[in-house]
Short mmCIF file of C-alpha atoms in Angstrom, two decimals:
data_model
loop_
_atom_site.label_atom_id
_atom_site.label_comp_id
_atom_site.label_asym_id
_atom_site.label_seq_id
_atom_site.Cartn_x
_atom_site.Cartn_y
_atom_site.Cartn_z
CA UNK A 1 -33.44 11.74 13.12
CA UNK A 2 -31.30 9.96 14.94
CA UNK A 3 -28.33 9.06 15.99
CA UNK A 4 -27.00 5.51 17.09
CA UNK A 5 -23.51 5.45 18.08
CA UNK A 6 -21.04 3.47 15.42
CA UNK A 7 -19.85 0.49 18.05
CA UNK A 8 -16.10 -0.41 18.92
CA UNK A 9 -15.64 -3.39 16.81
CA UNK A 10 -16.87 -2.61 13.77
CA UNK A 11 -14.74 1.06 14.21
CA UNK A 12 -11.88 -1.03 14.75
CA UNK A 13 -9.59 0.07 12.13
CA UNK A 14 -10.22 3.52 12.81
CA UNK A 15 -8.07 6.24 15.18
CA UNK A 16 -8.41 7.03 18.54
CA UNK A 17 -7.91 9.40 19.87
CA UNK A 18 -5.01 10.25 22.56
CA UNK A 19 -6.57 10.52 25.28
CA UNK A 20 -5.31 13.45 27.89
CA UNK A 21 -4.15 11.04 31.10
CA UNK A 22 -0.56 10.34 31.66
CA UNK A 23 0.02 7.47 29.29
CA UNK A 24 0.46 8.72 25.37
CA UNK A 25 -1.07 5.94 24.01
CA UNK A 26 -4.53 4.08 23.36
CA UNK A 27 -3.82 0.26 23.39
CA UNK A 28 -4.73 -0.19 19.64
CA UNK A 29 -7.43 -1.90 18.15
CA UNK A 30 -7.16 -5.01 17.62
CA UNK A 31 -8.62 -7.14 14.95
CA UNK A 32 -11.94 -8.79 16.67
CA UNK A 33 -11.86 -13.07 14.87
CA UNK A 34 -13.73 -16.11 14.84
CA UNK A 35 -16.93 -16.67 12.62
CA UNK A 36 -20.17 -15.99 13.08
CA UNK A 37 -23.53 -18.98 12.07
CA UNK A 38 -24.13 -16.93 8.86
CA UNK A 39 -20.73 -17.26 8.16
CA UNK A 40 -22.13 -20.95 6.73
CA UNK A 41 -25.48 -20.08 6.66
CA UNK A 42 -25.01 -17.98 3.96
CA UNK A 43 -23.12 -20.50 1.13
CA UNK A 44 -24.72 -23.61 2.97
CA UNK A 45 -27.92 -21.76 1.41
CA UNK A 46 -26.68 -20.75 -2.47
CA UNK A 47 -25.86 -24.60 -2.55
CA UNK A 48 -28.88 -26.19 -1.39
CA UNK A 49 -31.50 -23.74 -4.44
CA UNK A 50 -28.09 -24.32 -7.13
CA UNK A 51 -28.66 -27.92 -6.03
CA UNK A 52 -32.05 -27.68 -6.67
CA UNK A 53 -32.36 -25.31 -9.58
CA UNK A 54 -30.19 -28.02 -11.32
CA UNK A 55 -32.53 -31.54 -10.70
CA UNK A 56 -35.53 -28.70 -11.48
CA UNK A 57 -33.23 -28.59 -14.92
CA UNK A 58 -32.90 -31.87 -15.12
CA UNK A 59 -36.31 -32.90 -13.89
CA UNK A 60 -38.84 -30.42 -14.82
CA UNK A 61 -37.76 -27.79 -17.45
CA UNK A 62 -36.18 -29.33 -20.37
CA UNK A 63 -38.48 -31.95 -22.45
CA UNK A 64 -37.86 -35.17 -22.04
CA UNK A 65 -35.87 -36.34 -24.25
CA UNK A 66 -33.07 -33.68 -23.91
CA UNK A 67 -32.30 -34.57 -20.16
CA UNK A 68 -29.56 -36.17 -21.07
CA UNK A 69 -27.64 -33.19 -21.22
CA UNK A 70 -28.16 -32.18 -18.36
CA UNK A 71 -27.98 -35.24 -16.54
CA UNK A 72 -29.24 -35.01 -12.25
CA UNK A 73 -27.26 -33.82 -9.47
CA UNK A 74 -26.49 -38.02 -7.38
CA UNK A 75 -26.28 -38.83 -11.45
CA UNK A 76 -23.43 -37.56 -11.91
CA UNK A 77 -22.02 -38.23 -8.20
CA UNK A 78 -22.12 -41.81 -8.55
CA UNK A 79 -20.96 -41.61 -12.12
CA UNK A 80 -18.41 -38.72 -12.56
CA UNK A 81 -16.83 -39.12 -9.36
CA UNK A 82 -17.61 -41.94 -7.34
CA UNK A 83 -16.83 -44.44 -10.24
CA UNK A 84 -13.01 -44.94 -10.14
CA UNK A 85 -12.87 -46.53 -14.35
CA UNK A 86 -14.69 -47.92 -16.20
CA UNK A 87 -14.42 -48.87 -20.10
CA UNK A 88 -11.92 -46.73 -21.05
CA UNK A 89 -12.26 -42.85 -20.54
CA UNK A 90 -15.28 -43.67 -18.36
CA UNK A 91 -15.42 -42.63 -14.20
CA UNK A 92 -13.81 -40.21 -11.83
CA UNK A 93 -9.34 -41.40 -12.89
CA UNK A 94 -9.52 -40.10 -17.11
CA UNK A 95 -10.44 -36.23 -15.21
CA UNK A 96 -8.33 -36.18 -12.93
CA UNK A 97 -5.44 -37.53 -14.85
CA UNK A 98 -6.02 -34.46 -17.42
CA UNK A 99 -7.16 -32.50 -14.99
CA UNK A 100 -3.01 -32.75 -13.68
CA UNK A 101 -2.36 -33.51 -16.73
CA UNK A 102 -3.78 -28.73 -17.01
CA UNK A 103 -2.86 -28.18 -14.43
CA UNK A 104 1.57 -28.64 -14.39
CA UNK A 105 0.30 -26.54 -18.03
CA UNK A 106 -1.06 -23.29 -15.73
CA UNK A 107 1.21 -23.83 -13.01
CA UNK A 108 4.80 -23.16 -15.44
CA UNK A 109 2.32 -20.68 -17.14
CA UNK A 110 1.65 -18.75 -14.10
CA UNK A 111 5.57 -18.74 -12.73
CA UNK A 112 6.78 -18.19 -16.30
CA UNK A 113 3.86 -15.22 -16.47
CA UNK A 114 4.94 -13.86 -12.81
CA UNK A 115 8.90 -13.08 -13.73
CA UNK A 116 7.87 -11.62 -16.84
CA UNK A 117 4.91 -9.62 -15.93
CA UNK A 118 6.79 -8.01 -13.27
CA UNK A 119 9.60 -7.63 -15.20
CA UNK A 120 7.62 -5.42 -17.48
CA UNK A 121 6.08 -3.16 -14.90
CA UNK A 122 9.40 -2.69 -13.12
CA UNK A 123 10.77 -1.59 -16.46
CA UNK A 124 7.40 0.34 -17.47
CA UNK A 125 7.51 2.06 -13.64
CA UNK A 126 10.74 3.28 -14.21
CA UNK A 127 11.49 4.03 -17.54
CA UNK A 128 7.61 5.93 -18.60
CA UNK A 129 8.46 5.71 -22.49
CA UNK A 130 8.33 2.35 -22.22
CA UNK A 131 5.59 2.19 -19.83
CA UNK A 132 4.12 4.54 -23.28
CA UNK A 133 5.23 2.43 -26.00
CA UNK A 134 3.60 -0.61 -24.58
CA UNK A 135 0.26 -0.23 -22.45
CA UNK A 136 -1.53 -0.06 -26.02
CA UNK A 137 -0.59 -3.41 -27.28
CA UNK A 138 -1.02 -4.74 -23.74
CA UNK A 139 -4.40 -3.77 -23.25
CA UNK A 140 -5.22 -4.63 -27.42
CA UNK A 141 -3.01 -8.33 -26.17
CA UNK A 142 -6.22 -8.60 -23.25
CA UNK A 143 -8.91 -8.49 -24.89
CA UNK A 144 -7.25 -10.50 -28.44
CA UNK A 145 -8.98 -13.34 -28.75
CA UNK A 146 -6.96 -16.33 -28.06
CA UNK A 147 -9.41 -18.08 -30.92
CA UNK A 148 -7.90 -15.85 -33.55
CA UNK A 149 -4.62 -16.77 -32.99
CA UNK A 150 -4.00 -20.49 -33.09
CA UNK A 151 -2.77 -20.69 -36.67
CA UNK A 152 -0.06 -18.42 -36.46
CA UNK A 153 0.50 -20.05 -32.74
CA UNK A 154 0.99 -23.51 -35.04
CA UNK A 155 3.55 -22.21 -37.13
CA UNK A 156 5.57 -20.47 -34.83
CA UNK A 157 5.85 -22.22 -32.54
CA UNK A 158 6.61 -26.17 -32.13
CA UNK A 159 5.18 -28.98 -29.31
CA UNK A 160 2.37 -28.25 -28.35
CA UNK A 161 3.16 -28.53 -25.04
CA UNK A 162 5.60 -24.82 -25.52
CA UNK A 163 2.06 -24.08 -27.51
CA UNK A 164 -0.36 -24.53 -23.94
CA UNK A 165 1.95 -22.85 -22.40
CA UNK A 166 2.19 -19.82 -24.19
CA UNK A 167 -1.98 -19.40 -24.68
CA UNK A 168 -2.11 -19.69 -20.63
CA UNK A 169 0.78 -16.78 -20.47
CA UNK A 170 -1.26 -14.56 -23.33
CA UNK A 171 -5.11 -14.83 -21.37
CA UNK A 172 -2.16 -14.44 -17.32
CA UNK A 173 -0.83 -11.74 -18.55
CA UNK A 174 -2.05 -8.78 -18.41
CA UNK A 175 -3.04 -8.21 -14.43
CA UNK A 176 -0.11 -9.11 -12.99
CA UNK A 177 1.85 -6.45 -15.33
CA UNK A 178 -1.97 -4.01 -14.77
CA UNK A 179 -1.84 -4.16 -10.47
CA UNK A 180 1.80 -4.38 -10.67
CA UNK A 181 2.30 -1.60 -12.42
CA UNK A 182 0.19 0.48 -10.91
CA UNK A 183 0.82 -0.33 -7.47
CA UNK A 184 4.63 0.76 -8.20
CA UNK A 185 3.89 4.43 -9.71
CA UNK A 186 1.00 4.61 -6.81
CA UNK A 187 3.00 5.43 -3.30
CA UNK A 188 2.77 8.50 -1.53
CA UNK A 189 4.23 11.62 -2.99
CA UNK A 190 5.36 12.21 1.00
CA UNK A 191 7.33 9.21 0.64
CA UNK A 192 8.74 9.48 -2.38
CA UNK A 193 10.02 12.66 -1.04
CA UNK A 194 11.64 11.11 2.70
CA UNK A 195 13.31 8.73 0.33
CA UNK A 196 15.00 11.89 -1.90
CA UNK A 197 16.02 13.51 0.61
CA UNK A 198 18.36 11.19 1.73
CA UNK A 199 19.63 10.96 -2.02
CA UNK A 200 18.18 7.35 -2.24
CA UNK A 201 19.30 5.52 -6.16
CA UNK A 202 16.44 4.07 -7.85
CA UNK A 203 17.32 0.55 -7.17
CA UNK A 204 17.17 0.84 -3.15
CA UNK A 205 14.44 3.26 -3.61
CA UNK A 206 12.19 0.20 -5.10
CA UNK A 207 13.76 -1.89 -3.46
CA UNK A 208 12.62 -0.55 0.18
CA UNK A 209 9.93 1.66 -0.69
CA UNK A 210 7.86 0.71 -4.03
CA UNK A 211 8.69 -2.49 -3.99
CA UNK A 212 6.69 -2.94 -0.04
CA UNK A 213 4.31 -0.42 -1.12
CA UNK A 214 2.57 -2.23 -4.58
CA UNK A 215 2.67 -5.70 -1.95
CA UNK A 216 -1.15 -6.16 -1.87
CA UNK A 217 -1.95 -4.61 -6.41
CA UNK A 218 0.82 -7.48 -6.91
CA UNK A 219 -1.26 -9.98 -4.68
CA UNK A 220 -4.86 -9.08 -6.39
CA UNK A 221 -2.73 -8.99 -9.61
CA UNK A 222 -2.31 -12.27 -8.62
CA UNK A 223 -5.15 -13.66 -7.24
CA UNK A 224 -6.30 -13.14 -10.66
CA UNK A 225 -3.99 -14.14 -12.47
CA UNK A 226 -3.81 -17.35 -11.50
CA UNK A 227 -7.70 -17.63 -11.94
CA UNK A 228 -6.65 -16.71 -15.17
CA UNK A 229 -3.87 -19.39 -15.84
CA UNK A 230 -6.42 -22.33 -14.76
CA UNK A 231 -8.64 -20.59 -18.20
CA UNK A 232 -5.51 -20.34 -20.39
CA UNK A 233 -5.00 -23.68 -19.68
CA UNK A 234 -8.62 -25.69 -20.17
CA UNK A 235 -8.29 -23.09 -23.41
CA UNK A 236 -4.66 -24.20 -24.19
CA UNK A 237 -6.40 -27.50 -24.25
CA UNK A 238 -8.72 -27.02 -26.26
CA UNK A 239 -7.17 -25.57 -29.26
CA UNK A 240 -3.86 -27.66 -29.12
CA UNK A 241 -3.64 -31.19 -27.95
CA UNK A 242 -1.88 -34.68 -29.36
CA UNK A 243 -2.31 -38.43 -28.48
CA UNK A 244 -1.91 -39.96 -25.38
CA UNK A 245 -3.04 -38.83 -22.36
CA UNK A 246 -4.66 -34.86 -22.75
CA UNK A 247 -5.63 -31.61 -20.63
CA UNK A 248 -9.04 -31.36 -19.32
CA UNK A 249 -10.16 -29.02 -22.03
CA UNK A 250 -9.80 -31.10 -24.83
CA UNK A 251 -10.85 -34.24 -22.38
CA UNK A 252 -14.15 -31.75 -21.71
CA UNK A 253 -15.10 -31.35 -25.57
CA UNK A 254 -15.12 -35.86 -25.87
CA UNK A 255 -17.26 -35.57 -23.52
CA UNK A 256 -18.95 -33.69 -24.77
CA UNK A 257 -18.86 -35.06 -27.95
CA UNK A 258 -19.66 -38.53 -27.37
CA UNK A 259 -23.18 -37.38 -25.02
CA UNK A 260 -21.50 -38.92 -21.98
CA UNK A 261 -22.84 -36.39 -19.78
CA UNK A 262 -22.16 -36.66 -16.25
CA UNK A 263 -18.17 -37.74 -17.21
CA UNK A 264 -18.57 -34.13 -18.62
CA UNK A 265 -20.83 -31.84 -15.38
CA UNK A 266 -17.99 -33.32 -12.83
CA UNK A 267 -15.24 -32.36 -15.04
CA UNK A 268 -16.51 -28.78 -14.79
CA UNK A 269 -17.20 -29.21 -11.39
CA UNK A 270 -13.68 -30.97 -10.71
CA UNK A 271 -11.67 -27.75 -12.38
CA UNK A 272 -13.27 -25.27 -11.23
CA UNK A 273 -13.23 -26.38 -7.39
CA UNK A 274 -8.76 -26.30 -8.90
CA UNK A 275 -9.45 -22.98 -9.55
CA UNK A 276 -11.41 -22.42 -6.15
CA UNK A 277 -8.04 -23.89 -4.45
CA UNK A 278 -5.61 -21.08 -6.69
CA UNK A 279 -8.22 -18.60 -5.78
CA UNK A 280 -8.03 -19.39 -1.68
CA UNK A 281 -4.41 -19.88 -2.29
CA UNK A 282 -3.60 -16.80 -3.57
CA UNK A 283 -5.42 -15.12 -0.47
CA UNK A 284 -4.12 -16.65 2.07
CA UNK A 285 -0.59 -16.20 0.34
CA UNK A 286 -1.29 -12.22 0.71
CA UNK A 287 -3.08 -12.36 3.66
CA UNK A 288 0.95 -14.01 4.70
CA UNK A 289 2.64 -11.35 2.82
CA UNK A 290 0.81 -7.38 3.83
CA UNK A 291 -1.64 -8.81 6.22
CA UNK A 292 -0.58 -7.44 8.89
CA UNK A 293 -0.03 -4.04 7.77
CA UNK A 294 -2.44 -3.82 5.12
CA UNK A 295 -6.45 -4.09 5.88
CA UNK A 296 -8.21 -4.65 3.57
CA UNK A 297 -6.76 -7.85 2.30
CA UNK A 298 -8.95 -10.53 2.66
CA UNK A 299 -8.61 -14.51 2.97
CA UNK A 300 -11.20 -15.73 1.06
CA UNK B 1 11.37 32.04 -6.01
CA UNK B 2 9.41 32.10 -9.03
CA UNK B 3 7.72 28.77 -10.08
CA UNK B 4 7.47 27.22 -14.47
CA UNK B 5 3.96 28.16 -14.00
CA UNK B 6 5.32 32.25 -13.10
CA UNK B 7 3.95 31.80 -9.84
CA UNK B 8 5.63 34.37 -7.20
CA UNK B 9 5.68 32.39 -4.02
CA UNK B 10 8.29 33.86 -2.64
CA UNK B 11 10.50 37.35 -2.48
CA UNK B 12 13.06 39.16 -0.92
CA UNK B 13 13.08 36.20 1.92
CA UNK B 14 16.33 36.09 3.81
CA UNK B 15 17.23 35.55 7.01
CA UNK B 16 19.29 32.85 9.22
CA UNK B 17 18.90 29.60 10.98
CA UNK B 18 22.09 28.30 14.16
CA UNK B 19 22.64 25.57 16.49
CA UNK B 20 20.47 25.99 19.21
CA UNK B 21 17.99 28.19 17.37
CA UNK B 22 14.25 27.00 17.06
CA UNK B 23 12.81 29.64 14.32
CA UNK B 24 9.05 29.58 13.74
CA UNK B 25 7.23 31.14 10.34
CA UNK B 26 3.34 31.33 10.80
CA UNK B 27 1.88 32.94 7.56
CA UNK B 28 -1.58 32.19 6.05
CA UNK B 29 -2.40 29.49 3.55
CA UNK B 30 -0.67 29.23 0.73
CA UNK B 31 2.07 32.21 1.77
CA UNK B 32 4.99 30.24 0.83
CA UNK B 33 6.59 28.71 3.89
CA UNK B 34 6.32 25.00 2.89
CA UNK B 35 7.76 25.92 -0.14
CA UNK B 36 10.56 27.75 2.03
CA UNK B 37 11.19 24.57 3.18
CA UNK B 38 11.94 22.65 0.61
CA UNK B 39 14.20 25.51 -0.41
CA UNK B 40 15.67 24.41 2.41
CA UNK B 41 15.72 20.57 2.42
CA UNK B 42 16.10 20.80 -1.81
CA UNK B 43 12.81 19.25 -2.73
CA UNK B 44 12.31 22.27 -4.58
CA UNK B 45 15.43 24.37 -5.93
CA UNK B 46 15.37 28.67 -5.58
CA UNK B 47 15.21 29.82 -9.34
CA UNK B 48 16.65 32.96 -7.77
CA UNK B 49 19.33 34.14 -4.12
CA UNK B 50 20.52 32.09 -1.95
CA UNK B 51 20.50 28.91 -0.17
CA UNK B 52 22.69 27.73 2.60
CA UNK B 53 21.70 24.53 5.00
CA UNK B 54 23.78 22.16 6.40
CA UNK B 55 22.12 19.10 4.83
CA UNK B 56 24.52 16.54 6.40
CA UNK B 57 22.21 15.56 8.44
CA UNK B 58 19.14 16.89 7.42
CA UNK B 59 15.31 16.12 9.19
CA UNK B 60 12.54 16.57 8.20
CA UNK B 61 9.36 16.19 8.78
CA UNK B 62 6.10 16.64 7.24
CA UNK B 63 2.78 17.54 7.54
CA UNK B 64 1.08 13.61 7.67
CA UNK B 65 3.81 11.34 9.37
CA UNK B 66 4.99 9.66 6.52
CA UNK B 67 5.54 5.98 7.82
CA UNK B 68 5.84 2.97 5.91
CA UNK B 69 2.29 1.11 6.21
CA UNK B 70 4.43 -2.11 6.36
CA UNK B 71 7.14 -1.68 9.16
CA UNK B 72 6.84 -1.73 12.20
CA UNK B 73 7.39 1.06 14.79
CA UNK B 74 11.10 0.16 15.52
CA UNK B 75 11.51 -0.46 11.16
CA UNK B 76 10.74 2.99 10.41
CA UNK B 77 12.46 4.37 13.25
CA UNK B 78 15.55 2.81 11.32
CA UNK B 79 14.61 2.84 7.90
CA UNK B 80 16.74 6.11 7.95
CA UNK B 81 19.36 4.56 9.60
CA UNK B 82 19.44 2.19 6.69
CA UNK B 83 19.15 3.44 4.40
CA UNK B 84 22.70 5.72 4.92
CA UNK B 85 24.53 2.34 5.28
CA UNK B 86 24.67 2.53 8.97
CA UNK B 87 24.73 -1.67 10.67
CA UNK B 88 21.95 -3.57 11.76
CA UNK B 89 23.58 -3.71 15.25
CA UNK B 90 24.26 -0.44 15.62
CA UNK B 91 20.97 0.37 13.95
CA UNK B 92 19.19 -1.26 16.53
CA UNK B 93 20.81 0.95 18.88
CA UNK B 94 19.99 3.37 17.59
CA UNK B 95 16.26 3.24 17.24
CA UNK B 96 15.41 1.79 21.10
CA UNK B 97 17.39 4.74 22.35
CA UNK B 98 15.71 7.33 19.65
CA UNK B 99 12.26 5.05 20.47
CA UNK B 100 12.39 5.49 24.34
CA UNK B 101 13.35 8.96 23.80
CA UNK B 102 10.10 9.65 22.53
CA UNK B 103 8.12 7.91 24.31
CA UNK B 104 6.97 4.62 22.12
CA UNK B 105 8.59 2.21 23.93
CA UNK B 106 5.90 -1.50 24.56
CA UNK B 107 4.95 0.26 21.06
CA UNK B 108 7.83 -1.01 18.50
CA UNK B 109 6.54 -3.70 16.90
CA UNK B 110 3.13 -2.00 16.52
CA UNK B 111 2.24 -0.86 13.12
CA UNK B 112 1.81 1.50 12.25
CA UNK B 113 -2.18 1.52 11.62
CA UNK B 114 -2.33 0.16 14.93
CA UNK B 115 -1.78 4.20 16.38
CA UNK B 116 -3.27 7.54 17.04
CA UNK B 117 -2.11 10.78 15.09
CA UNK B 118 -0.28 11.70 17.63
CA UNK B 119 1.84 8.22 18.22
CA UNK B 120 2.50 8.36 14.06
CA UNK B 121 4.00 11.92 14.71
CA UNK B 122 5.90 10.73 17.70
CA UNK B 123 7.62 7.67 15.76
CA UNK B 124 8.07 9.99 12.83
CA UNK B 125 10.08 12.73 14.81
CA UNK B 126 11.54 9.27 15.77
CA UNK B 127 12.69 8.55 12.43
CA UNK B 128 14.25 11.62 11.92
CA UNK B 129 15.89 11.76 15.52
CA UNK B 130 18.23 8.47 14.29
CA UNK B 131 20.74 10.23 13.19
CA UNK B 132 21.27 12.61 14.99
CA UNK B 133 20.34 15.76 12.67
CA UNK B 134 22.25 18.69 13.49
CA UNK B 135 19.11 20.60 11.37
CA UNK B 136 15.48 19.99 11.25
CA UNK B 137 12.22 21.69 9.14
CA UNK B 138 9.40 21.14 10.05
CA UNK B 139 5.41 20.96 7.59
CA UNK B 140 3.27 21.54 9.80
CA UNK B 141 4.55 18.67 11.86
CA UNK B 142 0.96 18.74 14.50
CA UNK B 143 -1.82 20.31 12.74
CA UNK B 144 -3.71 17.44 11.94
CA UNK B 145 -3.93 16.50 15.90
CA UNK B 146 -6.52 17.65 18.72
CA UNK B 147 -5.14 20.40 21.37
CA UNK B 148 -4.28 18.41 24.13
CA UNK B 149 -2.64 16.27 21.45
CA UNK B 150 -0.33 19.27 20.13
CA UNK B 151 0.74 20.93 23.73
CA UNK B 152 2.39 17.55 24.54
CA UNK B 153 4.24 16.46 21.60
CA UNK B 154 4.53 20.82 21.26
CA UNK B 155 6.28 20.24 25.02
CA UNK B 156 8.09 16.97 23.79
CA UNK B 157 9.87 17.71 20.87
CA UNK B 158 10.64 21.49 23.40
CA UNK B 159 13.06 18.84 25.60
CA UNK B 160 14.72 17.19 22.79
CA UNK B 161 15.66 20.59 21.08
CA UNK B 162 17.09 21.46 24.19
CA UNK B 163 18.98 18.20 24.39
CA UNK B 164 19.73 18.58 20.99
CA UNK B 165 20.26 21.36 20.12
CA UNK B 166 19.53 20.92 16.77
CA UNK B 167 19.12 24.37 14.10
CA UNK B 168 15.08 24.06 13.68
CA UNK B 169 12.87 26.16 11.30
CA UNK B 170 9.33 25.36 12.21
CA UNK B 171 5.84 26.64 10.19
CA UNK B 172 3.28 26.35 11.53
CA UNK B 173 -0.55 27.46 11.70
CA UNK B 174 -0.41 27.97 15.57
CA UNK B 175 0.23 31.93 17.04
CA UNK B 176 0.43 30.14 20.37
CA UNK B 177 2.06 26.86 18.90
CA UNK B 178 4.97 29.41 17.26
CA UNK B 179 6.04 31.65 20.42
CA UNK B 180 6.10 28.74 22.67
CA UNK B 181 8.67 26.46 21.09
CA UNK B 182 10.39 29.50 19.41
CA UNK B 183 13.40 31.93 19.96
CA UNK B 184 11.81 33.66 17.07
CA UNK B 185 9.15 33.87 14.97
CA UNK B 186 8.96 35.13 11.23
CA UNK B 187 5.57 36.56 9.59
CA UNK B 188 5.45 36.10 6.27
CA UNK B 189 2.55 37.77 4.13
CA UNK B 190 0.36 36.28 1.62
CA UNK B 191 2.68 35.14 -1.78
CA UNK B 192 4.26 36.65 -2.81
CA UNK B 193 5.44 35.75 0.49
CA UNK B 194 7.75 38.39 2.54
CA UNK B 195 9.15 38.23 6.53
CA UNK B 196 6.96 41.57 7.63
CA UNK B 197 7.68 40.15 11.55
CA UNK B 198 10.36 39.22 12.99
CA UNK B 199 9.71 38.65 16.44
CA UNK B 200 12.27 37.38 19.16
CA UNK B 201 10.80 35.65 21.66
CA UNK B 202 12.50 36.51 25.63
CA UNK B 203 11.39 32.81 27.65
CA UNK B 204 14.49 30.90 28.40
CA UNK B 205 14.26 27.45 27.99
CA UNK B 206 12.90 25.25 29.45
CA UNK B 207 10.63 26.10 29.23
CA UNK B 208 7.16 25.44 31.04
CA UNK B 209 3.74 23.97 29.31
CA UNK B 210 1.33 27.14 31.98
CA UNK B 211 3.78 29.76 30.21
CA UNK B 212 1.50 30.15 27.75
CA UNK B 213 -0.63 31.40 30.17
CA UNK B 214 1.27 33.82 31.49
CA UNK B 215 0.68 38.02 30.49
CA UNK B 216 3.85 38.49 28.78
CA UNK B 217 2.82 35.12 26.76
CA UNK B 218 -0.02 36.31 25.32
CA UNK B 219 1.07 39.76 24.43
CA UNK B 220 3.77 38.58 22.08
CA UNK B 221 1.21 36.11 20.78
CA UNK B 222 -1.02 39.49 20.54
CA UNK B 223 1.58 41.36 19.22
CA UNK B 224 2.83 38.43 15.83
CA UNK B 225 -0.99 37.89 15.90
CA UNK B 226 -2.04 42.05 14.99
CA UNK B 227 0.80 41.95 12.43
CA UNK B 228 -0.98 38.39 10.73
CA UNK B 229 -3.70 40.26 10.72
CA UNK B 230 -1.90 43.90 8.85
CA UNK B 231 -0.92 41.37 6.09
CA UNK B 232 -4.47 39.73 5.71
CA UNK B 233 -6.42 43.34 5.51
#
């Protein structure tokens, strides 16, 4: 059996014993910054494999009469991304216009989700009966198909924009509540006792103990909900639309109907890219907010 | 002290701790030492008997450091002053003074995860010291530390005890630690916890580090140990 001493860079974050010498301090171990070539090589390899598979599908695997369904990557880039606008609805501009329309809905929906979700989680954390009363319904809401709710939403709420925002909230709601509640409730018992010893009221306890402790969890919830808000916006567009500029979900449906493969795939790529941007954005926010003290927060 | 499930944790325990007194309780695991401390701090209600503790300015040091990981050492030390509504300028002054007292100068802006176990305990001590408590409760604070760090912190805690003169109630598993620190050592029996031994420790303060290796010291440790073993037999 061989025992290998772990090298210092890999044991960062662990606590080194205090030396016996005069200074009580051991030097704090700093996180090794800097990037390794493999950080880039991995994604690059997967990207090349992805493009290769795509070419293989659209030029070899699909039968010739069905190849219009999946245009080759260079055609998608040429027609969907590098052409600004041709005709009324072809090219990049209509895609971006629809994407922007959906982004606005996603952002409004996400802000509402965060406000209501955090407030509900806070109430649930301080009043257990509320948690018991609402929890099963929140879990049910999470898995309820939006498709089945569309007639009801249409009947109860006026205005396509409001309906779309509601779909975003319905889809993005659960992770925020779940993670915030979990964070607020999983504070260390002895830290609670420390506050009890000094006769701290529930509000101060929430502000100075529970919320800071819950921040890593809250950011996990935020990140998931932000991603879901993009999905929610696309789904909402699909079901609720009116004339004029439509959201990206509806636009994708139009391309699908007209068999415009390049625009269809370009739309999917751009919508995914937006989802990625949101994901990274919240990763960076999390790192700025809790990265200094919370070790497992990762940037992207 | 009887718990709701019928477990009798403490029975007929009676003692008092004055200012400038350092009383340590030793006993087997699960004998109710911690319960005793939790009653003294009002974290737990006693079911029978009386408990009078000056809790206006109470210091409590937990088994683990219980630092808030999102606060730097300075802000952790300020915490209790903050909870008691002390103004920001005064808080900064108190924290700086206390950090110096526990020997953490230069580490004010570090986060707990950047500290060693011993330094976390120092920060925890500083946090409890900041309001200059007259009553200090210690729940096996150095139990998780290595021998060398533990002895260093013992020496420093005694120095603080001499300086501030607070009434101390200290819980530990370690007999040498108990004898070295205390004016008086109480030995508790296994559950239900009763006091079965009461030893005055005659050594004057300040106590030198090497006191631990003197014959009289070993003798007292031996007596405490025998009582403790009698309990377990």
